């Protein structure tokens, strides 16, 4: 496995990499990421993984500085699952100057997580576009755990005619249902015990909707109340149309229930798709 | 020469086109465009020319509707200079839905022409990014007649790490100095006779600066006054640093003098580079 730090090295490697499947990450890799790599290997000749903690997508007061940088451990894990190359640029390789040209996403980027993280999705679309232009992958894989991110990037690729196939990977979970996330490492023991509550609520929402419930607003309010009662600070609990991320309509064929909430100082997000 | 209308046709053609040099245009081609094609042929195996009148870069009240569509004549000219393929998509091929994701340029896009054409450069960066993603050229050529456009696109490519070499082509001119432009076709006979005045002023500005003049502001004001006296409605007359398009500084090594002004109902722009 090659570990490449410069854009020039990456481009030279890419020349002979065949059909490339790309998995962008911020590092601090866990089993959820490794399942993305395993999926990636089924879709091309070479899997390229980027590791870059992207300052642009962190807001003021967020965890950019304390986000764990664990390159050596990450590379060992990536090698064990058959990654062809890791692209781990220094910050000034991607941002030699303050970024001037940005990919401005539409209004959906200001809803759900975007409402609580202004500019976050512009930071994501911009860095992913840059990485796409550097890696020039045939396929890119994003985890559905960050559902809105997956949605925005898939739409961006279509809307800007990028020649890349986007695949969404199912969320990896602990045995108790908690979605695997780098931020789980921030949880205290008692918060870790409490954390699976959001997946339990999502599962119950899915079951109720599949049994015919359509009182989304009331049910979401009840979830908010229950989470608050158990010490969570809730950003949102929503049911949306999975194809548009807008409000569900009578013609929706697939929905998605999404939760974002803080336990202690740690913000967790999760979601579940609901086939109708 | 292939004339391709769909993105799928273009992508199929591109597979076997070798090193591609791309020349995006809005059609209504004149000798200035043909000189870009001749330059393009020196830089790769296949020259692909797009013809697309891009609604996104026209403001309210601008000439989108009356902009001449002359595809048959354009194709005859392009074939005569050895173009490999013309990409002429219908509007709904590039914009099947209203464009949602845009390439947002930095503040320079709100100066010079951008000040008088709000949103113009966002329309340009967005459509050119889409065309780049479709054509995937190795090289792209832009005329320096639209100097700010050339500057913005060159900067965008660097800033977003697009794997494309940008070449600026010198401005083609009529014998009396008037820069070749599709919009010259709008000029009445008397306006056409008056039109070369802006190039005469640019040449005089260049000569004066090369002989040591540094009173840019005063000289530009004098040009504005002279143009106004001859019936022009002036948008701007400016001397800028050619590397930054910002104000000239003591360390500037190359300047550019730029004029945008209307004669009759026709807005003309021109510029001249000044090596110090």
Short mmCIF file of C-alpha atoms in Angstrom, two decimals:
data_model
loop_
_atom_site.label_atom_id
_atom_site.label_comp_id
_atom_site.label_asym_id
_atom_site.label_seq_id
_atom_site.Cartn_x
_atom_site.Cartn_y
_atom_site.Cartn_z
CA UNK A 1 0.00 0.00 0.00
CA UNK A 2 1.30 3.42 -0.99
CA UNK A 3 1.01 6.37 1.40
CA UNK A 4 1.08 9.53 -0.70
CA UNK A 5 1.28 13.04 0.65
CA UNK A 6 1.58 15.26 -2.42
CA UNK A 7 -0.87 15.88 -5.23
CA UNK A 8 1.84 15.10 -7.77
CA UNK A 9 2.54 11.68 -6.21
CA UNK A 10 -1.17 10.88 -6.14
CA UNK A 11 -1.63 11.86 -9.79
CA UNK A 12 1.37 9.75 -10.82
CA UNK A 13 -0.05 6.75 -8.93
CA UNK A 14 -3.49 7.28 -10.46
CA UNK A 15 -2.12 6.97 -14.03
CA UNK A 16 -1.67 3.22 -13.56
CA UNK A 17 -4.42 2.49 -11.05
CA UNK A 18 -7.09 1.33 -13.54
CA UNK A 19 -10.67 1.76 -12.42
CA UNK A 20 -10.39 3.70 -9.17
CA UNK A 21 -12.84 3.58 -6.28
CA UNK A 22 -12.36 6.48 -3.89
CA UNK A 23 -13.28 6.66 -0.22
CA UNK A 24 -12.73 10.12 1.30
CA UNK A 25 -12.35 10.13 5.10
CA UNK A 26 -11.13 12.33 7.92
CA UNK A 27 -9.15 9.43 9.40
CA UNK A 28 -9.53 8.04 12.94
CA UNK A 29 -10.84 4.98 11.16
CA UNK A 30 -13.13 2.40 12.70
CA UNK A 31 -14.90 -0.75 11.50
CA UNK A 32 -17.51 1.39 9.70
CA UNK A 33 -14.84 2.84 7.43
CA UNK A 34 -13.32 -0.58 6.82
CA UNK A 35 -16.68 -1.87 5.62
CA UNK A 36 -16.69 0.99 3.07
CA UNK A 37 -13.28 -0.18 1.82
CA UNK A 38 -14.51 -3.76 1.50
CA UNK A 39 -17.48 -2.52 -0.51
CA UNK A 40 -15.18 -0.33 -2.59
CA UNK A 41 -13.03 -3.28 -3.59
CA UNK A 42 -16.02 -4.83 -5.34
CA UNK A 43 -16.36 -1.85 -7.69
CA UNK A 44 -12.95 -1.35 -9.28
CA UNK A 45 -9.27 -2.20 -9.57
CA UNK A 46 -7.78 0.11 -6.94
CA UNK A 47 -9.20 1.60 -3.78
CA UNK A 48 -7.79 5.01 -2.90
CA UNK A 49 -8.61 6.38 0.56
CA UNK A 50 -8.00 9.99 1.49
CA UNK A 51 -7.36 11.06 5.06
CA UNK A 52 -7.76 14.78 5.55
CA UNK A 53 -9.33 16.68 8.43
CA UNK A 54 -10.96 19.45 6.43
CA UNK A 55 -10.95 22.74 8.28
CA UNK A 56 -13.50 24.23 5.84
CA UNK A 57 -16.32 22.01 7.07
CA UNK A 58 -15.86 22.75 10.77
CA UNK A 59 -17.65 25.72 12.30
CA UNK A 60 -16.40 28.05 15.00
CA UNK A 61 -16.40 26.19 18.32
CA UNK A 62 -16.57 22.76 16.67
CA UNK A 63 -13.98 20.03 17.20
CA UNK A 64 -11.52 20.72 14.35
CA UNK A 65 -8.55 21.10 16.71
CA UNK A 66 -9.29 18.08 18.89
CA UNK A 67 -10.42 15.80 16.02
CA UNK A 68 -8.12 12.76 16.43
CA UNK A 69 -5.20 12.45 13.96
CA UNK A 70 -4.15 8.80 13.95
CA UNK A 71 -2.41 8.29 10.60
CA UNK A 72 -0.14 5.37 11.54
CA UNK A 73 -2.99 3.29 13.03
CA UNK A 74 -5.27 4.27 10.13
CA UNK A 75 -2.70 3.08 7.58
CA UNK A 76 -2.27 -0.26 9.35
CA UNK A 77 -6.04 -0.81 9.25
CA UNK A 78 -6.30 0.26 5.61
CA UNK A 79 -3.48 -2.03 4.56
CA UNK A 80 -5.17 -4.97 6.30
CA UNK A 81 -8.27 -4.63 4.11
CA UNK A 82 -6.44 -4.24 0.79
CA UNK A 83 -6.35 -0.50 0.16
CA UNK A 84 -4.14 0.37 -2.84
CA UNK A 85 -3.16 3.87 -1.77
CA UNK A 86 -3.74 6.37 1.01
CA UNK A 87 -3.74 10.04 0.09
CA UNK A 88 -2.90 12.04 3.22
CA UNK A 89 -2.10 15.60 2.15
CA UNK A 90 -0.84 18.25 4.54
CA UNK A 91 -3.23 21.15 4.99
CA UNK A 92 -1.16 23.45 2.81
CA UNK A 93 -1.14 20.92 -0.03
CA UNK A 94 -4.91 21.25 -0.39
CA UNK A 95 -5.11 24.84 0.82
CA UNK A 96 -1.85 26.57 -0.17
CA UNK A 97 -3.91 29.78 0.01
CA UNK A 98 -7.29 30.42 1.62
CA UNK A 99 -9.85 28.63 -0.59
CA UNK A 100 -11.43 31.19 -2.93
CA UNK A 101 -13.74 29.19 -5.20
CA UNK A 102 -16.41 27.16 -3.43
CA UNK A 103 -19.13 24.78 -4.54
CA UNK A 104 -22.24 26.51 -3.25
CA UNK A 105 -24.97 23.96 -2.47
CA UNK A 106 -28.69 24.78 -2.65
CA UNK A 107 -31.10 25.44 0.22
CA UNK A 108 -31.22 21.86 1.48
CA UNK A 109 -27.72 22.50 2.81
CA UNK A 110 -29.23 24.95 5.31
CA UNK A 111 -31.71 22.45 6.73
CA UNK A 112 -31.23 19.49 9.12
CA UNK A 113 -27.53 19.44 10.11
CA UNK A 114 -26.87 22.50 7.94
CA UNK A 115 -29.15 24.57 10.15
CA UNK A 116 -26.92 23.83 13.13
CA UNK A 117 -23.62 23.89 11.23
CA UNK A 118 -23.69 26.98 8.95
CA UNK A 119 -21.31 26.56 6.01
CA UNK A 120 -20.65 22.90 6.83
CA UNK A 121 -21.95 21.48 3.56
CA UNK A 122 -20.22 24.14 1.46
CA UNK A 123 -17.01 23.00 3.15
CA UNK A 124 -17.84 19.39 2.31
CA UNK A 125 -18.81 19.98 -1.33
CA UNK A 126 -15.73 22.12 -1.88
CA UNK A 127 -13.18 19.73 -0.42
CA UNK A 128 -14.78 16.70 -2.06
CA UNK A 129 -14.74 18.48 -5.43
CA UNK A 130 -11.06 19.25 -4.94
CA UNK A 131 -10.34 15.63 -3.99
CA UNK A 132 -12.37 14.40 -6.98
CA UNK A 133 -10.33 16.65 -9.27
CA UNK A 134 -7.11 15.29 -7.79
CA UNK A 135 -8.00 11.59 -7.59
CA UNK A 136 -10.27 11.46 -10.68
CA UNK A 137 -12.06 8.35 -9.44
CA UNK A 138 -14.54 6.29 -11.42
CA UNK A 139 -16.59 5.55 -8.30
CA UNK A 140 -16.79 7.20 -4.87
CA UNK A 141 -18.29 5.72 -1.73
CA UNK A 142 -19.94 7.63 1.09
CA UNK A 143 -21.48 6.22 4.23
CA UNK A 144 -25.20 6.72 4.68
CA UNK A 145 -24.60 7.41 8.36
CA UNK A 146 -24.03 11.00 7.19
CA UNK A 147 -27.20 10.83 5.14
CA UNK A 148 -27.50 14.50 4.27
CA UNK A 149 -23.84 14.56 3.22
CA UNK A 150 -24.39 11.52 1.00
CA UNK A 151 -27.50 13.17 -0.46
CA UNK A 152 -25.79 16.51 -1.12
CA UNK A 153 -22.72 14.94 -2.72
CA UNK A 154 -24.77 12.63 -4.94
CA UNK A 155 -26.83 15.60 -6.08
CA UNK A 156 -23.72 17.72 -6.64
CA UNK A 157 -22.20 15.08 -8.88
CA UNK A 158 -25.36 14.87 -10.98
CA UNK A 159 -25.94 18.60 -11.10
CA UNK A 160 -22.36 19.45 -12.07
CA UNK A 161 -22.05 16.49 -14.48
CA UNK A 162 -19.08 15.00 -12.66
CA UNK A 163 -18.11 11.71 -14.36
CA UNK A 164 -18.28 9.73 -11.12
CA UNK A 165 -20.62 7.06 -9.83
CA UNK A 166 -21.65 7.64 -6.20
CA UNK A 167 -22.46 4.66 -4.00
CA UNK A 168 -24.02 5.00 -0.57
CA UNK A 169 -22.89 2.40 1.98
CA UNK A 170 -25.12 1.11 4.76
CA UNK A 171 -24.30 2.26 8.28
CA UNK A 172 -22.13 0.00 10.40
CA UNK A 173 -23.46 -0.47 13.94
CA UNK A 174 -22.33 -1.75 17.31
CA UNK A 175 -24.24 -4.74 18.72
CA UNK A 176 -26.53 -2.42 20.65
CA UNK A 177 -27.36 -0.49 17.47
CA UNK A 178 -25.20 2.60 17.95
CA UNK A 179 -23.97 3.83 14.56
CA UNK A 180 -20.19 3.57 14.29
CA UNK A 181 -18.64 7.05 14.32
CA UNK A 182 -15.27 8.58 15.05
CA UNK A 183 -17.02 10.81 17.56
CA UNK A 184 -18.13 7.82 19.65
CA UNK A 185 -14.60 7.91 21.05
CA UNK A 186 -15.49 11.15 22.84
CA UNK A 187 -18.27 9.45 24.89
CA UNK A 188 -17.96 8.80 28.64
CA UNK A 189 -18.94 5.33 29.83
CA UNK A 190 -22.38 6.44 30.95
CA UNK A 191 -22.98 8.44 27.75
CA UNK A 192 -21.92 5.41 25.71
CA UNK A 193 -24.57 3.37 27.54
CA UNK A 194 -27.18 6.02 26.78
CA UNK A 195 -26.15 6.58 23.14
CA UNK A 196 -28.08 3.66 21.51
CA UNK A 197 -31.33 5.40 22.45
CA UNK A 198 -31.34 7.32 19.16
CA UNK A 199 -31.20 4.13 17.10
CA UNK A 200 -33.97 2.59 19.20
CA UNK A 201 -36.14 5.63 18.45
CA UNK A 202 -35.32 5.47 14.74
CA UNK A 203 -36.24 1.78 14.62
CA UNK A 204 -39.52 2.47 16.39
CA UNK A 205 -40.30 5.33 13.98
CA UNK A 206 -39.61 3.04 11.01
CA UNK A 207 -41.79 0.27 12.41
CA UNK A 208 -44.66 2.63 13.14
CA UNK A 209 -44.52 4.24 9.69
CA UNK A 210 -44.36 0.87 7.98
CA UNK A 211 -47.47 -0.10 9.97
CA UNK A 212 -49.24 2.96 8.59
CA UNK A 213 -48.50 5.83 10.96
CA UNK A 214 -48.39 9.21 9.17
CA UNK A 215 -48.46 11.56 12.15
CA UNK A 216 -44.76 12.28 11.65
CA UNK A 217 -44.70 15.60 13.46
CA UNK A 218 -46.34 14.32 16.63
CA UNK A 219 -44.12 11.24 16.77
CA UNK A 220 -40.98 13.28 16.22
CA UNK A 221 -42.02 15.65 19.03
CA UNK A 222 -42.46 12.66 21.32
CA UNK A 223 -38.95 11.47 20.49
CA UNK A 224 -37.55 14.94 21.16
CA UNK A 225 -39.28 14.94 24.55
CA UNK A 226 -37.99 11.49 25.47
CA UNK A 227 -34.43 12.36 24.47
CA UNK A 228 -34.55 15.62 26.41
CA UNK A 229 -35.82 13.73 29.45
CA UNK A 230 -32.77 11.47 29.24
CA UNK A 231 -30.28 14.31 29.16
CA UNK A 232 -29.91 14.87 25.41
CA UNK A 233 -29.78 18.28 23.77
CA UNK A 234 -31.70 17.65 20.55
CA UNK A 235 -30.89 19.44 17.28
CA UNK A 236 -33.64 17.74 15.28
CA UNK A 237 -35.79 14.66 14.88
CA UNK A 238 -37.32 14.56 11.39
CA UNK A 239 -38.98 12.30 8.86
CA UNK A 240 -38.19 13.31 5.28
CA UNK A 241 -38.67 12.04 1.74
CA UNK A 242 -35.50 10.06 0.98
CA UNK A 243 -35.41 11.12 -2.70
CA UNK A 244 -35.68 14.87 -2.13
CA UNK A 245 -34.87 15.28 1.59
CA UNK A 246 -37.92 17.55 1.58
CA UNK A 247 -41.13 16.98 3.52
CA UNK A 248 -42.82 13.62 2.86
CA UNK A 249 -45.71 13.75 0.41
CA UNK A 250 -48.54 11.42 -0.49
CA UNK A 251 -46.43 10.12 -3.39
CA UNK A 252 -43.26 9.44 -1.38
CA UNK A 253 -42.04 5.88 -1.90
CA UNK A 254 -39.11 6.00 0.48
CA UNK A 255 -38.68 8.01 3.64
CA UNK A 256 -35.78 8.58 5.98
CA UNK A 257 -36.00 9.33 9.70
CA UNK A 258 -33.08 11.39 10.99
CA UNK A 259 -31.89 12.41 14.43
CA UNK A 260 -29.10 14.74 15.54
CA UNK A 261 -28.57 15.28 19.25
CA UNK A 262 -25.87 15.92 21.81
CA UNK A 263 -25.16 13.68 24.76
CA UNK A 264 -22.64 15.33 27.05
CA UNK A 265 -20.42 17.37 24.71
CA UNK A 266 -20.69 14.90 21.85
CA UNK A 267 -22.98 15.44 18.90
CA UNK A 268 -24.25 12.21 17.40
CA UNK A 269 -26.27 11.75 14.21
CA UNK A 270 -28.05 8.73 12.85
CA UNK A 271 -30.85 7.84 10.44
CA UNK A 272 -32.87 4.98 9.07
CA UNK A 273 -34.41 4.53 5.64
CA UNK A 274 -38.05 3.51 5.48
CA UNK A 275 -39.30 1.70 2.39
CA UNK A 276 -43.03 2.27 1.91
CA UNK B 1 -15.98 16.47 -37.90
CA UNK B 2 -18.55 15.09 -35.46
CA UNK B 3 -21.45 17.24 -34.30
CA UNK B 4 -22.63 15.85 -30.98
CA UNK B 5 -25.71 16.95 -29.10
CA UNK B 6 -25.93 14.61 -26.12
CA UNK B 7 -23.60 14.21 -23.17
CA UNK B 8 -23.49 10.45 -23.78
CA UNK B 9 -22.34 10.93 -27.41
CA UNK B 10 -19.68 13.39 -26.32
CA UNK B 11 -18.38 11.06 -23.61
CA UNK B 12 -18.24 8.15 -26.06
CA UNK B 13 -16.29 10.31 -28.55
CA UNK B 14 -13.93 11.50 -25.83
CA UNK B 15 -12.86 7.92 -24.96
CA UNK B 16 -10.85 7.73 -28.19
CA UNK B 17 -9.92 11.37 -28.70
CA UNK B 18 -6.45 11.22 -27.12
CA UNK B 19 -5.15 14.47 -25.68
CA UNK B 20 -8.11 16.83 -25.92
CA UNK B 21 -7.95 20.60 -26.25
CA UNK B 22 -11.26 22.23 -25.47
CA UNK B 23 -12.55 25.59 -26.68
CA UNK B 24 -15.88 26.57 -25.09
CA UNK B 25 -17.87 29.14 -27.09
CA UNK B 26 -21.36 30.56 -27.37
CA UNK B 27 -21.28 30.15 -31.16
CA UNK B 28 -21.79 32.93 -33.73
CA UNK B 29 -18.17 32.29 -34.54
CA UNK B 30 -15.81 34.78 -36.12
CA UNK B 31 -12.14 34.88 -37.06
CA UNK B 32 -11.21 35.43 -33.40
CA UNK B 33 -12.66 32.05 -32.46
CA UNK B 34 -10.98 30.36 -35.42
CA UNK B 35 -7.62 31.63 -34.25
CA UNK B 36 -8.34 29.91 -30.88
CA UNK B 37 -8.95 26.65 -32.74
CA UNK B 38 -5.70 27.01 -34.68
CA UNK B 39 -3.86 27.57 -31.40
CA UNK B 40 -5.71 24.62 -29.84
CA UNK B 41 -4.52 22.26 -32.57
CA UNK B 42 -0.91 22.86 -31.49
CA UNK B 43 -1.63 21.54 -27.99
CA UNK B 44 -3.21 18.11 -28.43
CA UNK B 45 -4.65 15.39 -30.63
CA UNK B 46 -8.28 16.49 -30.87
CA UNK B 47 -9.92 19.89 -30.62
CA UNK B 48 -13.42 19.83 -29.16
CA UNK B 49 -15.46 23.03 -29.43
CA UNK B 50 -18.65 23.55 -27.47
CA UNK B 51 -21.40 25.83 -28.70
CA UNK B 52 -23.87 26.72 -25.98
CA UNK B 53 -25.55 30.03 -25.23
CA UNK B 54 -25.52 29.82 -21.45
CA UNK B 55 -28.57 31.40 -19.89
CA UNK B 56 -26.94 31.38 -16.43
CA UNK B 57 -24.38 34.03 -17.36
CA UNK B 58 -26.86 36.51 -18.81
CA UNK B 59 -28.49 39.05 -16.51
CA UNK B 60 -32.05 40.36 -16.64
CA UNK B 61 -32.36 42.70 -19.63
CA UNK B 62 -29.21 41.36 -21.29
CA UNK B 63 -29.14 39.87 -24.79
CA UNK B 64 -29.73 36.17 -24.05
CA UNK B 65 -32.79 35.96 -26.28
CA UNK B 66 -31.35 37.87 -29.24
CA UNK B 67 -27.87 36.35 -29.01
CA UNK B 68 -27.36 34.91 -32.53
CA UNK B 69 -27.72 31.12 -32.92
CA UNK B 70 -25.89 30.16 -36.13
CA UNK B 71 -25.01 26.49 -35.70
CA UNK B 72 -24.83 25.49 -39.39
CA UNK B 73 -22.48 28.34 -40.33
CA UNK B 74 -20.46 27.78 -37.14
CA UNK B 75 -19.97 24.10 -37.99
CA UNK B 76 -18.83 24.91 -41.52
CA UNK B 77 -16.20 27.31 -40.14
CA UNK B 78 -15.09 24.85 -37.46
CA UNK B 79 -14.71 22.05 -39.98
CA UNK B 80 -12.58 24.26 -42.23
CA UNK B 81 -9.98 24.73 -39.47
CA UNK B 82 -9.76 21.08 -38.44
CA UNK B 83 -12.02 20.79 -35.40
CA UNK B 84 -12.48 17.15 -34.35
CA UNK B 85 -15.88 17.50 -32.71
CA UNK B 86 -18.50 20.12 -31.91
CA UNK B 87 -20.53 19.68 -28.73
CA UNK B 88 -23.79 21.57 -29.15
CA UNK B 89 -26.14 20.49 -26.35
CA UNK B 90 -29.74 21.60 -26.12
CA UNK B 91 -30.49 23.72 -23.08
CA UNK B 92 -32.21 20.86 -21.28
CA UNK B 93 -29.22 18.57 -21.82
CA UNK B 94 -27.07 20.84 -19.64
CA UNK B 95 -29.91 22.11 -17.46
CA UNK B 96 -32.50 19.32 -17.21
CA UNK B 97 -33.52 21.03 -13.96
CA UNK B 98 -32.71 24.52 -12.67
CA UNK B 99 -29.01 24.45 -11.76
CA UNK B 100 -28.70 23.94 -8.00
CA UNK B 101 -24.96 23.66 -7.33
CA UNK B 102 -22.87 26.61 -8.44
CA UNK B 103 -19.18 27.45 -8.41
CA UNK B 104 -19.13 30.59 -6.31
CA UNK B 105 -16.20 32.82 -7.31
CA UNK B 106 -14.49 35.22 -4.89
CA UNK B 107 -14.85 39.00 -4.65
CA UNK B 108 -12.99 39.78 -7.88
CA UNK B 109 -16.08 38.48 -9.66
CA UNK B 110 -17.99 41.50 -8.33
CA UNK B 111 -15.53 44.03 -9.73
CA UNK B 112 -14.96 45.31 -13.29
CA UNK B 113 -17.55 43.58 -15.53
CA UNK B 114 -18.95 41.74 -12.52
CA UNK B 115 -20.02 45.03 -10.98
CA UNK B 116 -22.24 45.69 -13.99
CA UNK B 117 -23.32 42.08 -14.56
CA UNK B 118 -24.28 40.64 -11.15
CA UNK B 119 -24.01 36.85 -11.14
CA UNK B 120 -22.34 36.78 -14.57
CA UNK B 121 -19.12 35.13 -13.45
CA UNK B 122 -20.91 32.59 -11.26
CA UNK B 123 -22.81 31.63 -14.41
CA UNK B 124 -19.54 31.33 -16.31
CA UNK B 125 -17.67 29.31 -13.67
CA UNK B 126 -20.64 26.99 -13.24
CA UNK B 127 -21.22 26.21 -16.91
CA UNK B 128 -17.50 25.88 -17.63
CA UNK B 129 -17.14 23.46 -14.70
CA UNK B 130 -20.02 21.42 -16.07
CA UNK B 131 -18.47 21.41 -19.55
CA UNK B 132 -15.08 20.47 -18.10
CA UNK B 133 -16.70 17.54 -16.27
CA UNK B 134 -18.37 16.41 -19.48
CA UNK B 135 -15.49 16.92 -21.92
CA UNK B 136 -12.64 16.13 -19.47
CA UNK B 137 -10.10 18.03 -21.55
CA UNK B 138 -6.36 18.09 -20.98
CA UNK B 139 -6.13 21.72 -22.08
CA UNK B 140 -8.70 24.50 -22.40
CA UNK B 141 -8.30 27.73 -24.32
CA UNK B 142 -9.92 31.06 -23.49
CA UNK B 143 -9.55 34.33 -25.34
CA UNK B 144 -7.90 37.17 -23.45
CA UNK B 145 -10.45 39.55 -24.99
CA UNK B 146 -12.61 38.53 -22.03
CA UNK B 147 -9.70 39.11 -19.69
CA UNK B 148 -11.55 38.90 -16.40
CA UNK B 149 -13.25 35.69 -17.55
CA UNK B 150 -9.88 34.20 -18.50
CA UNK B 151 -8.47 35.30 -15.12
CA UNK B 152 -11.39 33.89 -13.11
CA UNK B 153 -11.39 30.55 -14.93
CA UNK B 154 -7.63 30.14 -14.65
CA UNK B 155 -7.86 30.85 -10.92
CA UNK B 156 -10.82 28.49 -10.50
CA UNK B 157 -8.91 25.64 -12.11
CA UNK B 158 -5.94 26.17 -9.79
CA UNK B 159 -8.04 26.72 -6.68
CA UNK B 160 -10.25 23.65 -7.23
CA UNK B 161 -7.33 21.45 -8.43
CA UNK B 162 -8.93 20.74 -11.79
CA UNK B 163 -6.52 18.62 -13.87
CA UNK B 164 -6.61 21.01 -16.83
CA UNK B 165 -4.05 23.37 -18.35
CA UNK B 166 -5.54 26.78 -19.18
CA UNK B 167 -4.11 28.76 -22.09
CA UNK B 168 -5.02 32.38 -22.76
CA UNK B 169 -5.15 33.34 -26.43
CA UNK B 170 -4.28 36.80 -27.70
CA UNK B 171 -7.16 38.94 -28.91
CA UNK B 172 -7.90 38.92 -32.63
CA UNK B 173 -8.47 42.40 -34.08
CA UNK B 174 -9.86 44.06 -37.17
CA UNK B 175 -7.41 46.19 -39.17
CA UNK B 176 -8.51 49.31 -37.32
CA UNK B 177 -7.81 47.62 -33.97
CA UNK B 178 -11.36 46.73 -32.91
CA UNK B 179 -11.33 43.48 -30.92
CA UNK B 180 -13.23 40.74 -32.74
CA UNK B 181 -16.46 39.97 -30.90
CA UNK B 182 -19.79 38.37 -31.68
CA UNK B 183 -21.43 41.52 -30.41
CA UNK B 184 -19.77 43.64 -33.13
CA UNK B 185 -22.55 42.33 -35.36
CA UNK B 186 -25.00 44.46 -33.39
CA UNK B 187 -23.19 47.71 -34.36
CA UNK B 188 -24.69 50.24 -36.78
CA UNK B 189 -22.36 51.56 -39.49
CA UNK B 190 -21.62 54.75 -37.61
CA UNK B 191 -21.11 52.91 -34.29
CA UNK B 192 -18.76 50.49 -36.07
CA UNK B 193 -16.71 53.48 -37.25
CA UNK B 194 -16.59 54.85 -33.70
CA UNK B 195 -15.88 51.49 -32.01
CA UNK B 196 -12.06 51.36 -32.50
CA UNK B 197 -11.74 54.34 -30.15
CA UNK B 198 -11.48 52.04 -27.15
CA UNK B 199 -8.48 50.19 -28.57
CA UNK B 200 -6.80 53.50 -29.45
CA UNK B 201 -7.22 54.60 -25.83
CA UNK B 202 -5.87 51.29 -24.54
CA UNK B 203 -2.82 51.56 -26.80
CA UNK B 204 -2.18 55.10 -25.61
CA UNK B 205 -2.52 54.02 -21.97
CA UNK B 206 -0.02 51.21 -22.56
CA UNK B 207 2.46 53.52 -24.29
CA UNK B 208 2.21 56.13 -21.55
CA UNK B 209 2.67 53.57 -18.74
CA UNK B 210 5.62 51.98 -20.51
CA UNK B 211 7.15 55.45 -20.76
CA UNK B 212 6.82 55.82 -16.98
CA UNK B 213 3.37 57.28 -16.34
CA UNK B 214 1.89 56.09 -13.01
CA UNK B 215 -1.03 58.52 -12.68
CA UNK B 216 -3.45 55.72 -13.60
CA UNK B 217 -6.51 57.25 -12.05
CA UNK B 218 -6.18 60.61 -13.77
CA UNK B 219 -5.51 59.03 -17.15
CA UNK B 220 -8.45 56.66 -16.82
CA UNK B 221 -10.71 59.60 -15.93
CA UNK B 222 -9.53 61.39 -19.05
CA UNK B 223 -10.41 58.36 -21.16
CA UNK B 224 -13.86 58.18 -19.55
CA UNK B 225 -14.41 61.84 -20.38
CA UNK B 226 -13.30 61.45 -23.99
CA UNK B 227 -15.49 58.37 -24.51
CA UNK B 228 -18.50 60.11 -22.96
CA UNK B 229 -17.92 63.09 -25.25
CA UNK B 230 -18.09 60.74 -28.25
CA UNK B 231 -21.40 59.22 -27.24
CA UNK B 232 -20.24 56.23 -25.18
CA UNK B 233 -21.82 55.14 -21.92
CA UNK B 234 -18.80 53.99 -19.96
CA UNK B 235 -18.93 51.14 -17.42
CA UNK B 236 -15.27 51.38 -16.45
CA UNK B 237 -11.77 52.31 -17.55
CA UNK B 238 -9.19 50.73 -15.24
CA UNK B 239 -5.53 49.82 -14.93
CA UNK B 240 -5.01 46.69 -12.81
CA UNK B 241 -2.23 44.30 -11.84
CA UNK B 242 -2.41 41.50 -14.40
CA UNK B 243 -1.46 38.78 -11.89
CA UNK B 244 -4.07 39.62 -9.24
CA UNK B 245 -6.53 41.87 -11.13
CA UNK B 246 -6.25 44.04 -8.00
CA UNK B 247 -4.89 47.59 -7.86
CA UNK B 248 -1.38 48.00 -9.27
CA UNK B 249 1.37 48.11 -6.65
CA UNK B 250 5.00 49.19 -6.63
CA UNK B 251 5.97 45.53 -7.18
CA UNK B 252 3.64 44.88 -10.12
CA UNK B 253 5.52 43.44 -13.09
CA UNK B 254 2.64 43.27 -15.53
CA UNK B 255 -0.45 45.45 -15.74
CA UNK B 256 -3.59 45.30 -17.78
CA UNK B 257 -5.69 48.25 -18.93
CA UNK B 258 -9.37 47.40 -19.37
CA UNK B 259 -12.36 49.22 -20.82
CA UNK B 260 -16.04 48.34 -20.91
CA UNK B 261 -18.45 50.79 -22.55
CA UNK B 262 -21.63 50.92 -24.55
CA UNK B 263 -21.94 52.50 -27.98
CA UNK B 264 -25.57 52.61 -29.02
CA UNK B 265 -27.11 49.54 -27.39
CA UNK B 266 -23.99 47.43 -27.74
CA UNK B 267 -21.65 46.80 -24.83
CA UNK B 268 -18.04 46.33 -25.93
CA UNK B 269 -15.08 45.28 -23.81
CA UNK B 270 -11.40 45.26 -24.57
CA UNK B 271 -8.05 45.28 -22.78
CA UNK B 272 -4.34 45.40 -23.31
CA UNK B 273 -1.55 43.86 -21.27
CA UNK B 274 1.34 46.09 -20.27
CA UNK B 275 4.72 44.51 -19.54
CA UNK B 276 6.73 46.70 -17.17
#
